[in-house]
PDB file of C-alpha atoms and ligand atoms in Angstrom:
ATOM      1  CA  MET H  42      87.594  94.599  97.502  1.00 43.00           C
ATOM      2  CA  ALA H  43      86.637  94.874  93.845  1.00 44.00           C
ATOM      3  CA  ALA H  44      90.196  94.019  92.818  1.00 47.00           C
ATOM      4  CA  ALA H  45      89.152  93.253  89.260  1.00 46.00           C
ATOM      5  CA  GLU H  46      87.903  96.806  88.846  1.00 52.00           C
ATOM      6  CA  THR H  47      91.202  98.368  89.910  1.00 50.00           C
ATOM      7  CA  SER H  48      93.655  96.075  88.168  1.00 48.00           C
ATOM      8  CA  GLY H  49      95.685  97.418  85.290  1.00 54.00           C
ATOM      9  CA  THR H  50      97.157 100.775  84.477  1.00 64.00           C
ATOM     10  CA  VAL H  51      95.835 104.290  84.812  1.00 66.00           C
ATOM     11  CA  ALA H  52      94.348 103.855  81.368  1.00 67.00           C
ATOM     12  CA  ALA H  53      92.409 100.725  82.388  1.00 75.00           C
ATOM     13  CA  PRO H  54      88.922 100.947  80.907  1.00 75.00           C
ATOM     14  CA  GLY H  55      86.309 102.088  83.398  1.00 84.00           C
ATOM     15  CA  ARG H  56      88.759 103.394  86.000  1.00 90.00           C
ATOM     16  CA  TRP H  57      87.488 106.988  85.710  1.00 94.00           C
ATOM     17  CA  SER H  58      83.963 106.179  84.625  1.00 95.00           C
ATOM     18  CA  LEU H  59      80.622 105.303  86.152  1.00 97.00           C
ATOM     19  CA  HIS H  60      79.296 103.538  83.075  1.00 97.00           C
ATOM     20  CA  GLY H  61      77.027 100.662  84.060  1.00 97.00           C
ATOM     21  CA  LYS H  62      76.679 101.868  87.666  1.00 98.00           C
ATOM     22  CA  MET H  63      73.289 102.285  89.353  1.00 98.00           C
ATOM     23  CA  ALA H  64      72.931 105.074  91.903  1.00 99.00           C
ATOM     24  CA  LEU H  65      70.439 106.456  94.408  1.00 99.00           C
ATOM     25  CA  VAL H  66      71.002 110.129  95.265  1.00 99.00           C
ATOM     26  CA  THR H  67      68.626 111.586  97.842  1.00 99.00           C
ATOM     27  CA  GLY H  68      67.403 115.177  97.488  1.00 98.00           C
ATOM     28  CA  GLY H  69      68.418 115.669  93.859  1.00 98.00           C
ATOM     29  CA  THR H  70      66.286 118.631  92.787  1.00 98.00           C
ATOM     30  CA  ARG H  71      68.444 121.445  94.138  1.00 98.00           C
ATOM     31  CA  GLY H  72      71.882 122.371  95.426  1.00 98.00           C
ATOM     32  CA  ILE H  73      74.459 119.698  96.123  1.00 99.00           C
ATOM     33  CA  GLY H  74      72.119 116.780  95.405  1.00 99.00           C
ATOM     34  CA  ARG H  75      71.253 118.151  91.978  1.00 98.00           C
ATOM     35  CA  ALA H  76      74.944 118.586  91.152  1.00 99.00           C
ATOM     36  CA  VAL H  77      75.609 114.996  92.266  1.00 99.00           C
ATOM     37  CA  VAL H  78      72.775 113.612  90.128  1.00 99.00           C
ATOM     38  CA  GLU H  79      74.138 115.467  87.102  1.00 98.00           C
ATOM     39  CA  GLU H  80      77.782 114.555  87.764  1.00 98.00           C
ATOM     40  CA  LEU H  81      77.042 110.836  88.173  1.00 98.00           C
ATOM     41  CA  ALA H  82      74.687 110.768  85.187  1.00 98.00           C
ATOM     42  CA  ALA H  83      77.208 112.618  82.992  1.00 98.00           C
ATOM     43  CA  LEU H  84      79.799 109.995  83.938  1.00 97.00           C
ATOM     44  CA  GLY H  85      77.490 107.232  82.730  1.00 97.00           C
ATOM     45  CA  ALA H  86      75.512 106.115  85.797  1.00 98.00           C
ATOM     46  CA  ALA H  87      71.784 105.428  85.854  1.00 98.00           C
ATOM     47  CA  VAL H  88      70.483 107.559  88.717  1.00 99.00           C
ATOM     48  CA  HIS H  89      67.338 107.468  90.835  1.00 98.00           C
ATOM     49  CA  THR H  90      66.565 110.521  92.954  1.00 98.00           C
ATOM     50  CA  CYS H  91      63.822 111.879  95.185  1.00 98.00           C
ATOM     51  CA  SER H  92      62.469 114.962  96.903  1.00 98.00           C
ATOM     52  CA  ARG H  93      59.187 116.090  98.465  1.00 98.00           C
ATOM     53  CA  ASN H  94      58.164 118.472  95.663  1.00 98.00           C
ATOM     54  CA  GLU H  95      56.564 116.626  92.750  1.00 98.00           C
ATOM     55  CA  ALA H  96      56.402 119.660  90.442  1.00 98.00           C
ATOM     56  CA  GLU H  97      60.079 120.498  90.907  1.00 98.00           C
ATOM     57  CA  LEU H  98      61.050 116.855  90.395  1.00 98.00           C
ATOM     58  CA  GLY H  99      59.071 116.846  87.146  1.00 98.00           C
ATOM     59  CA  GLU H 100      60.837 120.000  85.910  1.00 98.00           C
ATOM     60  CA  ARG H 101      64.269 118.568  86.713  1.00 98.00           C
ATOM     61  CA  LEU H 102      63.384 115.303  84.997  1.00 98.00           C
ATOM     62  CA  LYS H 103      62.522 117.109  81.770  1.00 98.00           C
ATOM     63  CA  GLU H 104      65.870 118.932  81.863  1.00 98.00           C
ATOM     64  CA  TRP H 105      67.781 115.730  82.563  1.00 98.00           C
ATOM     65  CA  GLU H 106      66.034 113.840  79.788  1.00 98.00           C
ATOM     66  CA  ALA H 107      66.826 116.694  77.377  1.00 98.00           C
ATOM     67  CA  ARG H 108      70.504 116.284  78.308  1.00 98.00           C
ATOM     68  CA  GLY H 109      70.345 112.544  77.671  1.00 98.00           C
ATOM     69  CA  PHE H 110      70.792 111.567  81.328  1.00 98.00           C
ATOM     70  CA  ARG H 111      69.298 108.286  82.569  1.00 98.00           C
ATOM     71  CA  VAL H 112      67.444 109.551  85.669  1.00 98.00           C
ATOM     72  CA  THR H 113      64.235 108.369  87.346  1.00 98.00           C
ATOM     73  CA  ILE H 114      62.400 109.941  90.271  1.00 98.00           C
ATOM     74  CA  SER H 115      60.243 109.259  93.321  1.00 98.00           C
ATOM     75  CA  VAL H 116      58.274 111.741  95.371  1.00 98.00           C
ATOM     76  CA  CYS H 117      59.312 110.971  98.925  1.00 98.00           C
ATOM     77  CA  ASP H 118      59.608 112.621 102.335  1.00 98.00           C
ATOM     78  CA  LEU H 119      62.684 110.946 103.777  1.00 98.00           C
ATOM     79  CA  SER H 120      61.811 111.950 107.322  1.00 98.00           C
ATOM     80  CA  ALA H 121      59.047 109.280 107.219  1.00 98.00           C
ATOM     81  CA  ARG H 122      60.005 105.636 107.740  1.00 98.00           C
ATOM     82  CA  ASP H 123      57.344 104.133 105.458  1.00 98.00           C
ATOM     83  CA  GLN H 124      58.311 106.481 102.616  1.00 98.00           C
ATOM     84  CA  ARG H 125      61.948 105.409 102.919  1.00 98.00           C
ATOM     85  CA  GLU H 126      60.833 101.780 102.655  1.00 98.00           C
ATOM     86  CA  ARG H 127      58.788 102.595  99.567  1.00 98.00           C
ATOM     87  CA  LEU H 128      61.728 104.454  98.006  1.00 98.00           C
ATOM     88  CA  ILE H 129      64.080 101.499  98.383  1.00 98.00           C
ATOM     89  CA  GLY H 130      61.339  99.264  96.956  1.00 98.00           C
ATOM     90  CA  ASP H 131      61.208 101.534  93.874  1.00 97.00           C
ATOM     91  CA  VAL H 132      64.997 101.409  93.583  1.00 98.00           C
ATOM     92  CA  ALA H 133      65.104  97.609  93.899  1.00 98.00           C
ATOM     93  CA  ASP H 134      62.481  97.308  91.153  1.00 98.00           C
ATOM     94  CA  ARG H 135      64.218  99.732  88.854  1.00 98.00           C
ATOM     95  CA  PHE H 136      67.728  98.329  89.283  1.00 98.00           C
ATOM     96  CA  GLY H 137      66.871  94.630  89.481  1.00 98.00           C
ATOM     97  CA  GLY H 138      67.707  94.167  93.167  1.00 98.00           C
ATOM     98  CA  LYS H 139      71.165  95.789  92.964  1.00 98.00           C
ATOM     99  CA  LEU H 140      72.567  99.192  93.843  1.00 98.00           C
ATOM    100  CA  ASP H 141      76.168 100.313  93.276  1.00 98.00           C
ATOM    101  CA  ILE H 142      76.018 103.803  94.798  1.00 99.00           C
ATOM    102  CA  LEU H 143      74.014 105.352  97.646  1.00 99.00           C
ATOM    103  CA  VAL H 144      74.512 109.082  98.208  1.00 99.00           C
ATOM    104  CA  ASN H 145      72.822 110.220 101.422  1.00 99.00           C
ATOM    105  CA  ASN H 146      72.535 113.916 100.641  1.00 98.00           C
ATOM    106  CA  VAL H 147      69.257 115.097 102.196  1.00 98.00           C
ATOM    107  CA  GLY H 148      69.715 117.391 105.150  1.00 98.00           C
ATOM    108  CA  THR H 149      68.503 120.686 106.522  1.00 98.00           C
ATOM    109  CA  ASN H 150      69.107 123.113 109.351  1.00 97.00           C
ATOM    110  CA  ILE H 151      67.231 125.281 111.822  1.00 97.00           C
ATOM    111  CA  ARG H 152      69.627 127.860 113.223  1.00 94.00           C
ATOM    112  CA  LYS H 153      68.876 128.991 116.761  1.00 94.00           C
ATOM    113  CA  PRO H 154      70.373 128.899 120.244  1.00 95.00           C
ATOM    114  CA  THR H 155      70.213 125.525 122.003  1.00 96.00           C
ATOM    115  CA  THR H 156      67.820 126.744 124.699  1.00 97.00           C
ATOM    116  CA  GLU H 157      65.212 127.664 122.055  1.00 97.00           C
ATOM    117  CA  TYR H 158      64.800 124.345 120.216  1.00 98.00           C
ATOM    118  CA  SER H 159      61.453 122.590 120.655  1.00 98.00           C
ATOM    119  CA  ALA H 160      61.088 118.820 120.954  1.00 98.00           C
ATOM    120  CA  ASP H 161      59.461 118.770 117.501  1.00 98.00           C
ATOM    121  CA  GLU H 162      62.395 120.614 115.935  1.00 98.00           C
ATOM    122  CA  TYR H 163      64.812 118.170 117.571  1.00 98.00           C
ATOM    123  CA  SER H 164      62.880 115.177 116.189  1.00 98.00           C
ATOM    124  CA  PHE H 165      62.519 116.761 112.735  1.00 98.00           C
ATOM    125  CA  LEU H 166      66.246 117.443 112.355  1.00 98.00           C
ATOM    126  CA  MET H 167      67.253 114.050 113.712  1.00 98.00           C
ATOM    127  CA  ALA H 168      64.797 112.246 111.396  1.00 98.00           C
ATOM    128  CA  THR H 169      65.703 114.270 108.295  1.00 98.00           C
ATOM    129  CA  ASN H 170      69.479 114.451 108.666  1.00 98.00           C
ATOM    130  CA  LEU H 171      70.490 111.297 110.512  1.00 98.00           C
ATOM    131  CA  GLU H 172      67.784 108.665 110.935  1.00 98.00           C
ATOM    132  CA  SER H 173      66.905 108.836 107.231  1.00 98.00           C
ATOM    133  CA  ALA H 174      70.501 108.174 106.160  1.00 99.00           C
ATOM    134  CA  TYR H 175      70.941 105.423 108.749  1.00 99.00           C
ATOM    135  CA  HIS H 176      67.725 103.693 107.728  1.00 99.00           C
ATOM    136  CA  LEU H 177      68.487 103.991 103.994  1.00 99.00           C
ATOM    137  CA  CYS H 178      71.818 102.264 104.650  1.00 99.00           C
ATOM    138  CA  GLN H 179      69.995  99.446 106.460  1.00 99.00           C
ATOM    139  CA  LEU H 180      67.406  99.111 103.704  1.00 99.00           C
ATOM    140  CA  GLY H 181      69.975  99.481 100.937  1.00 99.00           C
ATOM    141  CA  HIS H 182      72.477  96.999 102.387  1.00 99.00           C
ATOM    142  CA  PRO H 183      71.223  93.890 100.522  1.00 98.00           C
ATOM    143  CA  LEU H 184      71.171  95.829  97.239  1.00 98.00           C
ATOM    144  CA  LEU H 185      74.656  97.267  97.768  1.00 99.00           C
ATOM    145  CA  LYS H 186      75.968  93.844  98.734  1.00 98.00           C
ATOM    146  CA  ALA H 187      74.437  92.347  95.605  1.00 98.00           C
ATOM    147  CA  SER H 188      76.360  94.895  93.528  1.00 98.00           C
ATOM    148  CA  GLY H 189      79.667  93.301  94.520  1.00 98.00           C
ATOM    149  CA  SER H 190      81.311  96.746  94.807  1.00 97.00           C
ATOM    150  CA  GLY H 191      78.966  99.073  96.664  1.00 98.00           C
ATOM    151  CA  SER H 192      79.816 102.648  97.596  1.00 98.00           C
ATOM    152  CA  ILE H 193      78.007 104.774 100.175  1.00 99.00           C
ATOM    153  CA  VAL H 194      78.735 108.504 100.351  1.00 99.00           C
ATOM    154  CA  PHE H 195      77.299 110.634 103.143  1.00 99.00           C
ATOM    155  CA  ILE H 196      77.071 114.407 102.797  1.00 99.00           C
ATOM    156  CA  SER H 197      77.802 115.740 106.270  1.00 98.00           C
ATOM    157  CA  SER H 198      79.284 119.172 107.024  1.00 98.00           C
ATOM    158  CA  VAL H 199      82.262 120.939 108.513  1.00 97.00           C
ATOM    159  CA  ALA H 200      79.779 121.598 111.348  1.00 96.00           C
ATOM    160  CA  GLY H 201      80.274 117.933 112.280  1.00 97.00           C
ATOM    161  CA  ILE H 202      84.051 118.392 112.464  1.00 96.00           C
ATOM    162  CA  VAL H 203      84.531 121.726 114.230  1.00 94.00           C
ATOM    163  CA  ALA H 204      82.271 123.626 116.624  1.00 92.00           C
ATOM    164  CA  LEU H 205      80.282 126.604 115.333  1.00 88.00           C
ATOM    165  CA  PHE H 206      78.344 129.126 117.398  1.00 84.00           C
ATOM    166  CA  SER H 207      74.810 127.874 116.661  1.00 84.00           C
ATOM    167  CA  GLY H 208      72.958 124.883 115.231  1.00 94.00           C
ATOM    168  CA  THR H 209      73.804 122.252 117.832  1.00 97.00           C
ATOM    169  CA  ILE H 210      71.282 119.694 116.555  1.00 98.00           C
ATOM    170  CA  TYR H 211      72.536 120.000 112.972  1.00 98.00           C
ATOM    171  CA  ALA H 212      76.115 119.651 114.225  1.00 98.00           C
ATOM    172  CA  MET H 213      75.240 116.524 116.227  1.00 98.00           C
ATOM    173  CA  THR H 214      73.597 114.876 113.222  1.00 98.00           C
ATOM    174  CA  LYS H 215      76.626 115.600 111.058  1.00 98.00           C
ATOM    175  CA  GLY H 216      79.141 114.503 113.700  1.00 98.00           C
ATOM    176  CA  ALA H 217      77.220 111.247 114.092  1.00 98.00           C
ATOM    177  CA  MET H 218      77.308 110.758 110.331  1.00 98.00           C
ATOM    178  CA  ASN H 219      81.091 111.139 110.329  1.00 98.00           C
ATOM    179  CA  GLN H 220      81.329 108.404 112.976  1.00 98.00           C
ATOM    180  CA  LEU H 221      78.798 106.187 111.175  1.00 98.00           C
ATOM    181  CA  THR H 222      81.035 106.432 108.098  1.00 99.00           C
ATOM    182  CA  LYS H 223      83.893 104.800 110.023  1.00 98.00           C
ATOM    183  CA  ASN H 224      81.773 102.084 111.643  1.00 98.00           C
ATOM    184  CA  LEU H 225      80.075 100.995 108.429  1.00 99.00           C
ATOM    185  CA  ALA H 226      83.409 101.005 106.606  1.00 99.00           C
ATOM    186  CA  CYS H 227      84.602  98.361 109.089  1.00 98.00           C
ATOM    187  CA  GLU H 228      81.367  96.430 109.413  1.00 98.00           C
ATOM    188  CA  TRP H 229      80.520  96.199 105.711  1.00 98.00           C
ATOM    189  CA  ALA H 230      84.008  95.838 104.182  1.00 98.00           C
ATOM    190  CA  LYS H 231      83.379  92.083 104.143  1.00 98.00           C
ATOM    191  CA  ASP H 232      80.407  92.768 101.844  1.00 98.00           C
ATOM    192  CA  ASN H 233      82.592  94.843  99.480  1.00 98.00           C
ATOM    193  CA  ILE H 234      80.766  98.019 100.461  1.00 98.00           C
ATOM    194  CA  ARG H 235      82.914 101.129 100.929  1.00 98.00           C
ATOM    195  CA  THR H 236      81.642 104.031 103.017  1.00 98.00           C
ATOM    196  CA  ASN H 237      82.954 107.584 102.828  1.00 99.00           C
ATOM    197  CA  CYS H 238      81.750 111.028 103.770  1.00 99.00           C
ATOM    198  CA  VAL H 239      82.097 114.445 102.160  1.00 99.00           C
ATOM    199  CA  ALA H 240      81.908 117.376 104.582  1.00 98.00           C
ATOM    200  CA  PRO H 241      81.215 120.638 102.741  1.00 98.00           C
ATOM    201  CA  GLY H 242      82.007 124.096 104.052  1.00 97.00           C
ATOM    202  CA  TYR H 243      79.687 126.924 102.969  1.00 97.00           C
ATOM    203  CA  ILE H 244      78.281 126.099  99.522  1.00 98.00           C
ATOM    204  CA  LEU H 245      75.859 128.402  97.702  1.00 97.00           C
ATOM    205  CA  THR H 246      72.504 126.533  97.553  1.00 98.00           C
ATOM    206  CA  SER H 247      68.882 127.150  98.504  1.00 97.00           C
ATOM    207  CA  LEU H 248      69.782 125.960 102.020  1.00 97.00           C
ATOM    208  CA  SER H 249      72.496 128.579 102.525  1.00 97.00           C
ATOM    209  CA  GLU H 250      71.388 131.479 100.307  1.00 96.00           C
ATOM    210  CA  GLY H 251      69.318 133.094 103.071  1.00 95.00           C
ATOM    211  CA  ILE H 252      72.150 133.233 105.567  1.00 94.00           C
ATOM    212  CA  LEU H 253      74.756 134.135 102.928  1.00 95.00           C
ATOM    213  CA  ALA H 254      72.533 137.042 101.784  1.00 97.00           C
ATOM    214  CA  ASN H 255      73.548 138.668 105.052  1.00 96.00           C
ATOM    215  CA  LYS H 256      76.662 140.464 103.797  1.00 96.00           C
ATOM    216  CA  GLU H 257      78.219 140.696 107.231  1.00 95.00           C
ATOM    217  CA  PHE H 258      77.859 136.952 107.705  1.00 94.00           C
ATOM    218  CA  GLU H 259      79.140 136.219 104.189  1.00 96.00           C
ATOM    219  CA  GLY H 260      82.150 138.469 104.844  1.00 95.00           C
ATOM    220  CA  SER H 261      82.937 136.614 108.045  1.00 93.00           C
ATOM    221  CA  VAL H 262      82.707 133.243 106.245  1.00 94.00           C
ATOM    222  CA  LYS H 263      85.098 134.459 103.544  1.00 95.00           C
ATOM    223  CA  SER H 264      87.512 135.890 106.101  1.00 94.00           C
ATOM    224  CA  ARG H 265      87.713 132.459 107.758  1.00 92.00           C
ATOM    225  CA  THR H 266      88.206 130.649 104.442  1.00 95.00           C
ATOM    226  CA  PRO H 267      91.746 130.612 103.008  1.00 95.00           C
ATOM    227  CA  LEU H 268      90.359 130.480  99.438  1.00 97.00           C
ATOM    228  CA  ARG H 269      88.274 133.597 100.285  1.00 96.00           C
ATOM    229  CA  ARG H 270      85.011 132.437  98.747  1.00 97.00           C
ATOM    230  CA  VAL H 271      82.088 130.101  99.316  1.00 97.00           C
ATOM    231  CA  GLY H 272      81.955 126.913  97.260  1.00 98.00           C
ATOM    232  CA  GLU H 273      79.805 125.750  94.348  1.00 98.00           C
ATOM    233  CA  PRO H 274      77.754 122.516  94.356  1.00 98.00           C
ATOM    234  CA  ALA H 275      79.878 121.170  91.475  1.00 98.00           C
ATOM    235  CA  GLU H 276      82.940 121.392  93.744  1.00 98.00           C
ATOM    236  CA  ILE H 277      81.275 118.817  96.002  1.00 98.00           C
ATOM    237  CA  SER H 278      79.856 116.537  93.310  1.00 98.00           C
ATOM    238  CA  SER H 279      83.280 115.976  91.716  1.00 98.00           C
ATOM    239  CA  LEU H 280      84.603 114.383  94.907  1.00 98.00           C
ATOM    240  CA  VAL H 281      81.411 112.355  95.389  1.00 98.00           C
ATOM    241  CA  ALA H 282      81.834 110.950  91.871  1.00 98.00           C
ATOM    242  CA  PHE H 283      85.478 110.051  92.511  1.00 98.00           C
ATOM    243  CA  LEU H 284      84.525 108.216  95.705  1.00 98.00           C
ATOM    244  CA  CYS H 285      82.124 106.058  93.665  1.00 98.00           C
ATOM    245  CA  MET H 286      84.607 105.181  90.914  1.00 97.00           C
ATOM    246  CA  PRO H 287      86.819 102.145  90.454  1.00 94.00           C
ATOM    247  CA  GLY H 288      89.759 104.560  90.843  1.00 93.00           C
ATOM    248  CA  SER H 289      88.973 104.969  94.570  1.00 96.00           C
ATOM    249  CA  THR H 290      88.431 101.355  95.620  1.00 96.00           C
ATOM    250  CA  TYR H 291      91.045 101.469  98.434  1.00 97.00           C
ATOM    251  CA  ILE H 292      89.437 104.497 100.132  1.00 98.00           C
ATOM    252  CA  THR H 293      86.913 103.736 102.855  1.00 98.00           C
ATOM    253  CA  GLY H 294      85.910 105.145 106.239  1.00 98.00           C
ATOM    254  CA  GLN H 295      87.090 108.678 105.404  1.00 98.00           C
ATOM    255  CA  THR H 296      85.454 112.035 106.031  1.00 98.00           C
ATOM    256  CA  ILE H 297      86.877 114.578 103.608  1.00 98.00           C
ATOM    257  CA  ALA H 298      86.223 118.290 104.106  1.00 98.00           C
ATOM    258  CA  VAL H 299      85.621 120.357 100.965  1.00 98.00           C
ATOM    259  CA  ASP H 300      85.690 123.808 102.485  1.00 97.00           C
ATOM    260  CA  GLY H 301      88.264 126.080 100.845  1.00 97.00           C
ATOM    261  CA  GLY H 302      90.641 125.324 103.708  1.00 96.00           C
ATOM    262  CA  MET H 303      88.279 126.548 106.440  1.00 94.00           C
ATOM    263  CA  THR H 304      88.826 123.682 108.852  1.00 93.00           C
ATOM    264  CA  VAL H 305      92.595 123.488 108.402  1.00 93.00           C
ATOM    265  CA  ASN H 306      92.704 127.185 109.228  1.00 86.00           C
ATOM    266  CA  GLY H 307      90.948 126.424 112.517  1.00 78.00           C
ATOM    267  CA  LEU H 308      88.134 128.807 111.430  1.00 72.00           C
ATOM    268  CA  TYR H 309      90.252 131.817 112.442  1.00 75.00           C
ATOM    269  CA  PRO H 310      89.678 135.080 110.569  1.00 72.00           C
ATOM    270  CA  SER H 311      92.758 136.548 108.930  1.00 59.00           C
TER     271      SER H 311
HETATM  272  P1  LIG Q 117      69.129 122.311  99.560  1.00 56.73           P
HETATM  273  O1  LIG Q 117      68.128 122.706 100.592  1.00 56.73           O
HETATM  274  O2  LIG Q 117      69.568 123.310  98.540  1.00 56.73           O
HETATM  275  O3  LIG Q 117      68.603 120.992  98.790  1.00 56.73           O
HETATM  276  C1  LIG Q 117      68.109 119.941  99.560  1.00 56.73           C
HETATM  277  C2  LIG Q 117      67.519 118.878  98.661  1.00 56.73           C
HETATM  278  O4  LIG Q 117      66.999 117.828  99.505  1.00 56.73           O
HETATM  279  C3  LIG Q 117      66.340 119.368  97.841  1.00 56.73           C
HETATM  280  O5  LIG Q 117      66.257 118.605  96.654  1.00 56.73           O
HETATM  281  C4  LIG Q 117      65.163 119.078  98.759  1.00 56.73           C
HETATM  282  O6  LIG Q 117      63.938 119.009  98.049  1.00 56.73           O
HETATM  283  C5  LIG Q 117      65.568 117.707  99.325  1.00 56.73           C
HETATM  284  N1  LIG Q 117      64.972 117.394 100.615  1.00 56.73           N
HETATM  285  C6  LIG Q 117      65.027 118.123 101.751  1.00 56.73           C
HETATM  286  N2  LIG Q 117      64.347 117.517 102.740  1.00 56.73           N
HETATM  287  C7  LIG Q 117      63.866 116.373 102.228  1.00 56.73           C
HETATM  288  C8  LIG Q 117      63.092 115.307 102.752  1.00 56.73           C
HETATM  289  N3  LIG Q 117      62.650 115.306 104.019  1.00 56.73           N
HETATM  290  N4  LIG Q 117      62.777 114.275 101.940  1.00 56.73           N
HETATM  291  C9  LIG Q 117      63.196 114.256 100.652  1.00 56.73           C
HETATM  292  N5  LIG Q 117      63.932 115.237 100.099  1.00 56.73           N
HETATM  293  C10 LIG Q 117      64.257 116.281 100.870  1.00 56.73           C
HETATM  294  O7  LIG Q 117      70.382 121.763 100.413  1.00 56.73           O
HETATM  295  P2  LIG Q 117      71.945 121.705 100.071  1.00 56.73           P
HETATM  296  O8  LIG Q 117      72.151 121.240  98.702  1.00 56.73           O
HETATM  297  O9  LIG Q 117      72.586 122.939 100.545  1.00 56.73           O
HETATM  298  O10 LIG Q 117      72.386 120.581 101.119  1.00 56.73           O
HETATM  299  C11 LIG Q 117      72.548 119.222 100.764  1.00 56.73           C
HETATM  300  C12 LIG Q 117      73.327 118.548 101.880  1.00 56.73           C
HETATM  301  O11 LIG Q 117      74.582 119.223 102.041  1.00 56.73           O
HETATM  302  C13 LIG Q 117      72.620 118.612 103.250  1.00 56.73           C
HETATM  303  O12 LIG Q 117      72.806 117.393 103.924  1.00 56.73           O
HETATM  304  C14 LIG Q 117      73.361 119.728 103.958  1.00 56.73           C
HETATM  305  O13 LIG Q 117      73.334 119.581 105.360  1.00 56.73           O
HETATM  306  C15 LIG Q 117      74.764 119.546 103.406  1.00 56.73           C
HETATM  307  N6  LIG Q 117      75.584 120.746 103.519  1.00 56.73           N
HETATM  308  C16 LIG Q 117      75.247 121.901 102.863  1.00 56.73           C
HETATM  309  C17 LIG Q 117      76.041 123.027 103.014  1.00 56.73           C
HETATM  310  C18 LIG Q 117      75.757 124.319 102.333  1.00 56.73           C
HETATM  311  O14 LIG Q 117      76.425 125.326 102.641  1.00 56.73           O
HETATM  312  N7  LIG Q 117      74.803 124.368 101.407  1.00 56.73           N
HETATM  313  C19 LIG Q 117      77.242 123.016 103.886  1.00 56.73           C
HETATM  314  C20 LIG Q 117      77.484 121.749 104.522  1.00 56.73           C
HETATM  315  C21 LIG Q 117      76.684 120.672 104.341  1.00 56.73           C
HETATM  316  P3  LIG Q 117      62.503 119.322  98.761  1.00 56.73           P
HETATM  317  O15 LIG Q 117      62.749 120.404  99.774  1.00 56.73           O
HETATM  318  O16 LIG Q 117      61.614 119.727  97.651  1.00 56.73           O
HETATM  319  O17 LIG Q 117      62.088 118.026  99.406  1.00 56.73           O
END
């Protein structure tokens, strides 16, 4: 797989760079997705991103252009099948029918006991967190194959690795993503497409700020985390970038937790 990219010494040109790469990062206006857009762009990639909020996308775009990043945008609700198809059409047009990197970042949560979820909430979470990523992989496959060294990175969660006390639908979507990572790594290796997954612990973003504002909850998270703090989006984007680089071309099918040691500690307070 992409042997030409990895040959040579540590100093081989391009080994730690994303120059010339073309990337789609979903949900790039805030939190982890924003950090990934900026990390990949700073390392030389041309990046396309999307979200549902046109005004916020426009603001981000101005900031990125001011920093010299090569980023383009689409307004898109990834929970809708036709909008996913349109997004990949935009990407194919922009990148000439090729895509080197697909980061499936979009995801959300509704925290409540299992007995209280409605059928609509179930469908919404499944469509947003899992079906969207699955379908984007299907749609993106010909583009990633055409790249000759494609890399897919899913953003799942520690909630897909260990069991928490609420959020069963979220946990199922993330657990399924971890398994999908392994299956696609096997199925698409022949197409020179690698597939890996980054599973964050608690990271301070607009998704988590509400729950982390509860000081008791935040204290319990920190007490279960050996590093005694929540993470920053940039601590996720660095690993995502590595998984897309020529320096990682023998890594595929892996789910890597970035959680301050939370899962290796078995989530026990200490
Ligand atoms: P945020 O809510 O901060 O950001 C989510 C981004 O995705 C925004 O840009 C948002 O824009 C976009 N988005 C959400 N829904 C859609 C949609 N249907 N269509 C298109 N864009 C959408 O989330 P985080 O950065 O915290 O989370 C990113 C990923 O990381 C998620 O998959 C999450 O499950 C995972 N994760 C997060 C953790 C955390 O503690 N923060 C922990 C573990 C995993 P807009 O709403 O305007 O569309």
